[in-house]
Amino acid sequence: MALELCMPQALRHPNAQMRKLAPGVVLSAGVGALAVLGGQVESVLFRAQWLEPLVLAILFGAVLRTLWAPGTQFSAGIRFSAKTVLEIAIVLLGASVSAQTLLAVGPELLIGIVAVVALVVPGSYLLGRAFGLPARMALLIACGNGICGNSAIAAVAPVIEADSDDVSASIAFTAVLGVAVVLGLPFLGAALHMPAFHYGILSGLTVYAVPQVLAAAAPMGTAAIQIGTLVKLVRVLMLGPITVVLSLLAAGLPAEGRRVRDASDVEQAPARKGFMPPLFILGFLAMIALRSFGAIPQAALAPMDHAASVFTVIAMAALGLGVDARAVAAAGPRVIATVTLSLVLLVVLGLGLLLLIGG
């Protein structure tokens, strides 16, 4: 009896907990399914996905939240989807990269990529603060621009306890500009008469998502696609160290833009002691290590990647369901200015790296 009293409520009454979470999880999954369907419709109509399902999930969720406020019976499941489901997705994402990627790049370019990310993240953060953005939103945009767009924003958000409005605004505006980068970068490469190898490096440094890198690098051929993808994966590897650092700094951030926590949050995620990084970040790094040592079967990689994508879409739908559209619209001009200038900074640093390595 004493042992039962010491157990968390979720473990003592798993069926009750599942019934409590089910409505919100089902709602989030339904919105996510509509987003995936919307992406497929895009592909059929336009032969390309200009807005990925992840972005559509946030938009659809926010629209639904504006038209209809979900009742209290949905709250626990929506919070669970936006937090725990997202953390599971991030852990699975670690299986998509390995230490062998670092060896393939070479030391000179590797150091350059790390340096660019290390400069862009604080530089973009300072730009955001200069435009009056809350500290957490500025950090989300900085990590999105500097590392890997939506995935980085989604991974960093729970570490710094960012508000869902800030997460949604960061992803929405960053994603729109990401499409503009894919369309505009080939013109920049052509104007500068860049060789395919160097254009691939620039693509990998500046474009947000791996599929977008493929689209941006394709006009310059296979060599540009290969090096662009490789550089992009190295940027993804920076997600682990950056989030660990942010977990150490999060307590010192201003209270503005901090996600409001309630009793269910405390129960699901007990307060960390000392400087312990979040468990899902340790899981992310562990997955990279397992992939590097060949401990993950090759046949399991594709299903794990697919599961990570599905869970992320569900989590983004849940975030959208918690969005205050008025707050996102109010932040619009400042976010657009920050994202645009951050991208300019990233392109300038990328071109500078090419000059240093003989581009």
CSV table of C-alpha atoms in Angstrom, one decimal:
chain,number,residue,atom,x,y,z
A,1,MET,CA,0.0,0.0,0.0
A,2,ALA,CA,2.8,2.4,0.9
A,3,LEU,CA,4.6,1.6,-2.3
A,4,GLU,CA,1.4,2.4,-4.3
A,5,LEU,CA,1.1,5.8,-2.7
A,6,CYS,CA,4.7,6.7,-3.7
A,7,MET,CA,4.0,5.9,-7.3
A,8,PRO,CA,3.1,8.7,-9.8
A,9,GLN,CA,-0.7,8.9,-10.5
A,10,ALA,CA,-0.1,7.9,-14.2
A,11,LEU,CA,1.5,4.6,-13.1
A,12,ARG,CA,-1.1,3.8,-10.4
A,13,HIS,CA,-4.0,4.4,-12.8
A,14,PRO,CA,-2.8,3.9,-16.3
A,15,ASN,CA,-6.2,3.3,-17.8
A,16,ALA,CA,-7.6,6.5,-16.2
A,17,GLN,CA,-4.6,8.4,-17.5
A,18,MET,CA,-5.1,7.1,-21.0
A,19,ARG,CA,-8.8,8.1,-20.9
A,20,LYS,CA,-7.8,11.5,-19.8
A,21,LEU,CA,-5.2,11.9,-22.6
A,22,ALA,CA,-7.2,10.2,-25.4
A,23,PRO,CA,-9.5,13.1,-26.6
A,24,GLY,CA,-6.6,15.6,-27.0
A,25,VAL,CA,-4.3,13.1,-28.6
A,26,VAL,CA,-6.9,12.0,-31.0
A,27,LEU,CA,-7.8,15.6,-31.9
A,28,SER,CA,-4.1,16.4,-32.4
A,29,ALA,CA,-3.6,13.3,-34.6
A,30,GLY,CA,-6.7,14.2,-36.6
A,31,VAL,CA,-5.4,17.7,-37.3
A,32,GLY,CA,-2.0,16.2,-38.2
A,33,ALA,CA,-3.6,13.7,-40.6
A,34,LEU,CA,-5.4,16.6,-42.4
A,35,ALA,CA,-2.0,18.4,-42.7
A,36,VAL,CA,-0.4,15.3,-44.3
A,37,LEU,CA,-3.4,15.1,-46.7
A,38,GLY,CA,-2.9,18.8,-47.4
A,39,GLY,CA,0.8,18.1,-48.3
A,40,GLN,CA,-0.3,15.4,-50.7
A,41,VAL,CA,-2.8,17.7,-52.3
A,42,GLU,CA,0.0,20.2,-52.8
A,43,SER,CA,2.2,17.6,-54.4
A,44,VAL,CA,-0.6,16.6,-56.9
A,45,LEU,CA,-1.6,20.2,-57.8
A,46,PHE,CA,1.8,21.9,-57.8
A,47,ARG,CA,4.3,18.9,-58.1
A,48,ALA,CA,6.0,20.2,-54.9
A,49,GLN,CA,5.2,20.8,-51.3
A,50,TRP,CA,5.7,24.5,-50.7
A,51,LEU,CA,4.4,24.2,-47.1
A,52,GLU,CA,5.4,21.0,-45.4
A,53,PRO,CA,2.8,19.0,-43.4
A,54,LEU,CA,4.6,20.1,-40.2
A,55,VAL,CA,3.8,23.8,-41.1
A,56,LEU,CA,0.3,22.9,-42.3
A,57,ALA,CA,-0.3,21.1,-39.0
A,58,ILE,CA,0.4,24.3,-37.0
A,59,LEU,CA,-1.7,26.4,-39.4
A,60,PHE,CA,-4.7,24.0,-39.4
A,61,GLY,CA,-4.5,23.7,-35.6
A,62,ALA,CA,-4.4,27.5,-35.2
A,63,VAL,CA,-7.3,28.0,-37.5
A,64,LEU,CA,-9.4,25.3,-35.7
A,65,ARG,CA,-8.5,26.9,-32.3
A,66,THR,CA,-9.6,30.3,-33.7
A,67,LEU,CA,-12.9,29.0,-34.9
A,68,TRP,CA,-13.6,26.6,-32.0
A,69,ALA,CA,-12.0,26.5,-28.5
A,70,PRO,CA,-11.5,22.8,-27.5
A,71,GLY,CA,-13.1,22.0,-24.1
A,72,THR,CA,-11.2,21.1,-20.9
A,73,GLN,CA,-11.5,17.4,-21.8
A,74,PHE,CA,-9.0,18.0,-24.6
A,75,SER,CA,-6.4,20.0,-22.6
A,76,ALA,CA,-4.4,17.1,-21.1
A,77,GLY,CA,-4.0,15.2,-24.4
A,78,ILE,CA,-3.1,18.4,-26.3
A,79,ARG,CA,-0.4,19.2,-23.7
A,80,PHE,CA,0.9,15.6,-23.9
A,81,SER,CA,1.0,15.7,-27.7
A,82,ALA,CA,2.8,19.1,-27.7
A,83,LYS,CA,5.4,18.0,-25.2
A,84,THR,CA,5.9,14.2,-24.6
A,85,VAL,CA,5.1,13.1,-28.2
A,86,LEU,CA,7.5,15.8,-29.5
A,87,GLU,CA,10.3,14.6,-27.2
A,88,ILE,CA,9.9,11.1,-28.5
A,89,ALA,CA,10.1,12.4,-32.0
A,90,ILE,CA,13.4,14.2,-31.2
A,91,VAL,CA,14.9,11.1,-29.7
A,92,LEU,CA,14.0,9.1,-32.9
A,93,LEU,CA,15.5,11.9,-35.0
A,94,GLY,CA,18.9,11.1,-33.6
A,95,ALA,CA,19.0,7.9,-35.5
A,96,SER,CA,19.1,9.8,-38.8
A,97,VAL,CA,22.6,11.1,-38.3
A,98,SER,CA,25.9,9.5,-37.3
A,99,ALA,CA,29.5,10.4,-36.4
A,100,GLN,CA,30.6,9.0,-39.8
A,101,THR,CA,29.0,12.1,-41.3
A,102,LEU,CA,31.7,14.2,-39.5
A,103,LEU,CA,34.5,12.1,-40.9
A,104,ALA,CA,33.1,12.4,-44.5
A,105,VAL,CA,33.2,16.2,-44.4
A,106,GLY,CA,36.8,16.7,-43.5
A,107,PRO,CA,38.3,18.8,-40.6
A,108,GLU,CA,38.6,22.2,-42.4
A,109,LEU,CA,35.0,22.3,-43.6
A,110,LEU,CA,33.7,20.7,-40.4
A,111,ILE,CA,35.3,23.5,-38.3
A,112,GLY,CA,33.9,26.1,-40.7
A,113,ILE,CA,30.3,24.7,-40.4
A,114,VAL,CA,30.6,24.6,-36.6
A,115,ALA,CA,31.9,28.2,-36.6
A,116,VAL,CA,29.1,29.4,-38.8
A,117,VAL,CA,26.4,27.8,-36.5
A,118,ALA,CA,28.2,29.2,-33.4
A,119,LEU,CA,28.1,32.7,-34.9
A,120,VAL,CA,24.6,32.6,-36.4
A,121,VAL,CA,22.8,31.5,-33.3
A,122,PRO,CA,23.9,34.3,-30.9
A,123,GLY,CA,23.9,36.8,-33.8
A,124,SER,CA,20.3,36.0,-34.7
A,125,TYR,CA,19.3,36.1,-31.1
A,126,LEU,CA,20.7,39.6,-30.7
A,127,LEU,CA,18.9,40.7,-33.8
A,128,GLY,CA,15.6,39.4,-32.4
A,129,ARG,CA,16.2,41.2,-29.1
A,130,ALA,CA,17.1,44.3,-31.0
A,131,PHE,CA,13.7,44.1,-32.7
A,132,GLY,CA,12.0,43.7,-29.4
A,133,LEU,CA,11.2,40.0,-29.6
A,134,PRO,CA,10.8,38.0,-26.3
A,135,ALA,CA,14.0,36.2,-25.4
A,136,ARG,CA,12.6,32.7,-26.0
A,137,MET,CA,11.1,33.6,-29.4
A,138,ALA,CA,14.4,35.2,-30.4
A,139,LEU,CA,16.2,32.0,-29.4
A,140,LEU,CA,13.8,29.8,-31.3
A,141,ILE,CA,14.3,31.9,-34.5
A,142,ALA,CA,18.1,31.8,-34.0
A,143,CYS,CA,18.2,28.1,-33.6
A,144,GLY,CA,15.8,27.6,-36.5
A,145,ASN,CA,18.0,29.7,-38.9
A,146,GLY,CA,21.3,28.4,-37.6
A,147,ILE,CA,20.6,24.7,-37.3
A,148,CYS,CA,17.7,23.0,-39.1
A,149,GLY,CA,14.6,25.1,-39.3
A,150,ASN,CA,11.4,23.6,-37.9
A,151,SER,CA,13.1,20.6,-36.3
A,152,ALA,CA,15.5,22.8,-34.3
A,153,ILE,CA,12.7,25.1,-33.2
A,154,ALA,CA,10.6,22.1,-32.1
A,155,ALA,CA,13.6,20.6,-30.2
A,156,VAL,CA,14.6,23.8,-28.5
A,157,ALA,CA,11.1,24.9,-27.4
A,158,PRO,CA,10.6,22.4,-24.5
A,159,VAL,CA,14.2,23.0,-23.3
A,160,ILE,CA,13.6,26.7,-22.8
A,161,GLU,CA,9.9,26.2,-22.0
A,162,ALA,CA,8.8,28.5,-24.8
A,163,ASP,CA,5.2,29.5,-25.2
A,164,SER,CA,3.2,27.8,-28.0
A,165,ASP,CA,2.5,31.2,-29.6
A,166,ASP,CA,6.2,31.9,-29.9
A,167,VAL,CA,6.8,28.4,-31.3
A,168,SER,CA,4.1,28.7,-33.9
A,169,ALA,CA,5.1,32.2,-35.0
A,170,SER,CA,8.7,31.2,-35.3
A,171,ILE,CA,8.0,28.1,-37.3
A,172,ALA,CA,5.4,29.7,-39.5
A,173,PHE,CA,7.5,32.7,-40.6
A,174,THR,CA,10.7,30.8,-40.8
A,175,ALA,CA,9.0,28.2,-43.0
A,176,VAL,CA,7.7,30.8,-45.4
A,177,LEU,CA,11.1,32.4,-45.8
A,178,GLY,CA,12.6,28.9,-46.2
A,179,VAL,CA,10.5,28.4,-49.3
A,180,ALA,CA,11.8,31.8,-50.6
A,181,VAL,CA,15.4,30.6,-50.0
A,182,VAL,CA,14.9,27.5,-52.0
A,183,LEU,CA,13.6,29.5,-54.9
A,184,GLY,CA,16.1,32.3,-54.7
A,185,LEU,CA,19.4,30.5,-53.9
A,186,PRO,CA,19.9,29.1,-57.4
A,187,PHE,CA,19.8,32.6,-58.8
A,188,LEU,CA,22.5,33.7,-56.4
A,189,GLY,CA,24.7,30.8,-57.3
A,190,ALA,CA,24.3,31.5,-61.0
A,191,ALA,CA,25.0,35.2,-60.5
A,192,LEU,CA,28.2,34.4,-58.6
A,193,HIS,CA,29.2,31.7,-61.1
A,194,MET,CA,29.7,29.2,-58.2
A,195,PRO,CA,31.1,25.7,-58.9
A,196,ALA,CA,28.7,22.9,-58.0
A,197,PHE,CA,30.8,21.8,-55.0
A,198,HIS,CA,30.8,25.3,-53.4
A,199,TYR,CA,27.2,26.0,-54.3
A,200,GLY,CA,26.3,22.7,-52.5
A,201,ILE,CA,28.1,23.9,-49.4
A,202,LEU,CA,26.2,27.2,-49.5
A,203,SER,CA,22.9,25.3,-49.9
A,204,GLY,CA,23.7,23.0,-47.0
A,205,LEU,CA,24.6,26.0,-44.8
A,206,THR,CA,21.6,28.2,-45.6
A,207,VAL,CA,18.6,26.0,-46.5
A,208,TYR,CA,16.5,24.8,-43.5
A,209,ALA,CA,15.3,21.2,-44.2
A,210,VAL,CA,17.0,18.3,-45.9
A,211,PRO,CA,14.3,18.0,-48.7
A,212,GLN,CA,14.6,21.7,-49.3
A,213,VAL,CA,18.4,21.3,-49.6
A,214,LEU,CA,17.8,18.7,-52.4
A,215,ALA,CA,15.4,21.1,-54.2
A,216,ALA,CA,17.8,24.1,-53.9
A,217,ALA,CA,20.9,22.2,-54.9
A,218,ALA,CA,19.3,20.2,-57.8
A,219,PRO,CA,19.9,23.0,-60.4
A,220,MET,CA,23.6,22.6,-60.0
A,221,GLY,CA,23.7,18.8,-60.3
A,222,THR,CA,24.5,15.7,-58.3
A,223,ALA,CA,27.7,17.0,-56.8
A,224,ALA,CA,25.9,20.0,-55.3
A,225,ILE,CA,23.1,17.7,-53.9
A,226,GLN,CA,25.6,15.3,-52.3
A,227,ILE,CA,27.8,18.0,-50.6
A,228,GLY,CA,24.7,20.0,-49.7
A,229,THR,CA,23.1,17.1,-47.9
A,230,LEU,CA,26.3,16.3,-46.1
A,231,VAL,CA,26.8,19.8,-44.9
A,232,LYS,CA,23.1,19.9,-43.8
A,233,LEU,CA,23.5,16.8,-41.7
A,234,VAL,CA,26.5,18.3,-39.9
A,235,ARG,CA,24.2,21.2,-39.0
A,236,VAL,CA,21.7,18.8,-37.7
A,237,LEU,CA,24.4,17.2,-35.5
A,238,MET,CA,24.8,20.6,-33.8
A,239,LEU,CA,21.3,20.3,-32.4
A,240,GLY,CA,22.5,18.2,-29.5
A,241,PRO,CA,25.3,20.4,-28.2
A,242,ILE,CA,23.2,23.6,-28.7
A,243,THR,CA,20.2,22.3,-26.8
A,244,VAL,CA,22.5,21.1,-24.0
A,245,VAL,CA,24.0,24.6,-23.7
A,246,LEU,CA,20.5,26.2,-23.8
A,247,SER,CA,19.3,23.8,-21.0
A,248,LEU,CA,22.1,25.3,-18.8
A,249,LEU,CA,21.2,28.9,-19.7
A,250,ALA,CA,17.4,28.5,-19.7
A,251,ALA,CA,16.9,29.4,-16.0
A,252,GLY,CA,18.5,32.8,-16.6
A,253,LEU,CA,16.2,33.8,-19.4
A,254,PRO,CA,13.6,36.5,-18.7
A,255,ALA,CA,10.1,35.3,-17.7
A,256,GLU,CA,8.5,36.8,-20.8
A,257,GLY,CA,7.3,34.1,-23.3
A,258,ARG,CA,7.7,31.3,-20.8
A,259,ARG,CA,5.2,28.4,-21.1
A,260,VAL,CA,2.8,28.5,-18.3
A,261,ARG,CA,3.1,25.3,-16.3
A,262,ASP,CA,0.4,23.5,-14.4
A,263,ALA,CA,0.0,20.4,-12.2
A,264,SER,CA,0.0,18.0,-15.1
A,265,ASP,CA,3.3,19.4,-16.4
A,266,VAL,CA,4.9,19.0,-13.0
A,267,GLU,CA,3.7,15.4,-12.8
A,268,GLN,CA,4.9,14.5,-16.3
A,269,ALA,CA,8.2,16.3,-16.1
A,270,PRO,CA,9.7,16.6,-12.6
A,271,ALA,CA,12.1,19.5,-12.1
A,272,ARG,CA,15.6,18.7,-13.1
A,273,LYS,CA,18.4,19.1,-10.5
A,274,GLY,CA,21.6,20.9,-11.1
A,275,PHE,CA,22.7,21.1,-14.7
A,276,MET,CA,21.3,17.8,-16.0
A,277,PRO,CA,20.3,18.2,-19.7
A,278,PRO,CA,16.7,17.1,-20.6
A,279,LEU,CA,16.4,13.4,-20.9
A,280,PHE,CA,15.1,13.6,-24.5
A,281,ILE,CA,18.3,15.4,-25.5
A,282,LEU,CA,20.4,12.7,-23.9
A,283,GLY,CA,18.2,10.2,-25.8
A,284,PHE,CA,18.9,12.1,-29.0
A,285,LEU,CA,22.6,11.9,-28.4
A,286,ALA,CA,22.4,8.3,-27.5
A,287,MET,CA,20.7,7.5,-30.8
A,288,ILE,CA,23.5,9.2,-32.7
A,289,ALA,CA,26.0,7.1,-30.8
A,290,LEU,CA,24.1,3.9,-31.5
A,291,ARG,CA,23.8,4.8,-35.2
A,292,SER,CA,27.6,5.6,-35.2
A,293,PHE,CA,28.5,2.2,-33.8
A,294,GLY,CA,26.1,0.3,-36.1
A,295,ALA,CA,23.9,-0.8,-33.2
A,296,ILE,CA,20.7,0.2,-35.0
A,297,PRO,CA,19.7,-2.2,-37.8
A,298,GLN,CA,19.6,-0.7,-41.3
A,299,ALA,CA,16.1,-2.0,-41.8
A,300,ALA,CA,14.9,0.0,-38.7
A,301,LEU,CA,16.2,3.4,-39.9
A,302,ALA,CA,13.4,4.2,-42.4
A,303,PRO,CA,10.6,3.2,-40.0
A,304,MET,CA,12.2,5.3,-37.2
A,305,ASP,CA,12.5,8.3,-39.5
A,306,HIS,CA,8.9,7.9,-40.6
A,307,ALA,CA,7.8,7.6,-36.9
A,308,ALA,CA,9.7,10.7,-36.0
A,309,SER,CA,8.0,12.6,-38.9
A,310,VAL,CA,4.5,11.4,-37.8
A,311,PHE,CA,5.1,12.3,-34.1
A,312,THR,CA,6.4,15.7,-35.0
A,313,VAL,CA,3.4,16.5,-37.2
A,314,ILE,CA,1.1,15.5,-34.3
A,315,ALA,CA,3.0,17.6,-31.9
A,316,MET,CA,2.9,20.6,-34.2
A,317,ALA,CA,-0.8,20.2,-34.6
A,318,ALA,CA,-1.1,20.2,-30.8
A,319,LEU,CA,1.0,23.4,-30.7
A,320,GLY,CA,-1.3,25.0,-33.2
A,321,LEU,CA,-4.4,24.1,-31.1
A,322,GLY,CA,-2.9,26.1,-28.3
A,323,VAL,CA,-2.1,29.2,-30.4
A,324,ASP,CA,-3.6,32.7,-29.9
A,325,ALA,CA,-3.8,33.9,-33.5
A,326,ARG,CA,-3.8,37.6,-32.3
A,327,ALA,CA,-0.5,37.2,-30.5
A,328,VAL,CA,1.1,35.6,-33.6
A,329,ALA,CA,-0.2,38.4,-35.9
A,330,ALA,CA,1.1,41.0,-33.5
A,331,ALA,CA,4.6,39.5,-33.6
A,332,GLY,CA,4.5,39.3,-37.4
A,333,PRO,CA,6.5,42.3,-38.6
A,334,ARG,CA,9.2,41.9,-36.0
A,335,VAL,CA,9.6,38.2,-36.6
A,336,ILE,CA,9.8,38.8,-40.4
A,337,ALA,CA,12.5,41.4,-39.9
A,338,THR,CA,14.5,39.1,-37.6
A,339,VAL,CA,14.2,36.0,-39.8
A,340,THR,CA,15.1,37.9,-42.9
A,341,LEU,CA,18.2,39.6,-41.4
A,342,SER,CA,19.2,36.3,-39.7
A,343,LEU,CA,19.1,34.7,-43.1
A,344,VAL,CA,21.3,37.5,-44.6
A,345,LEU,CA,23.8,36.9,-41.8
A,346,LEU,CA,23.8,33.2,-42.5
A,347,VAL,CA,24.4,33.8,-46.3
A,348,VAL,CA,27.2,36.3,-45.6
A,349,LEU,CA,28.9,33.9,-43.2
A,350,GLY,CA,28.5,31.0,-45.7
A,351,LEU,CA,30.1,33.0,-48.5
A,352,GLY,CA,32.9,34.0,-46.1
A,353,LEU,CA,33.5,30.4,-45.3
A,354,LEU,CA,33.8,29.6,-49.0
A,355,LEU,CA,36.3,32.3,-49.4
A,356,LEU,CA,38.4,30.9,-46.5
A,357,ILE,CA,38.4,27.4,-47.9
A,358,GLY,CA,39.2,28.5,-51.4
A,359,GLY,CA,35.7,29.1,-52.8
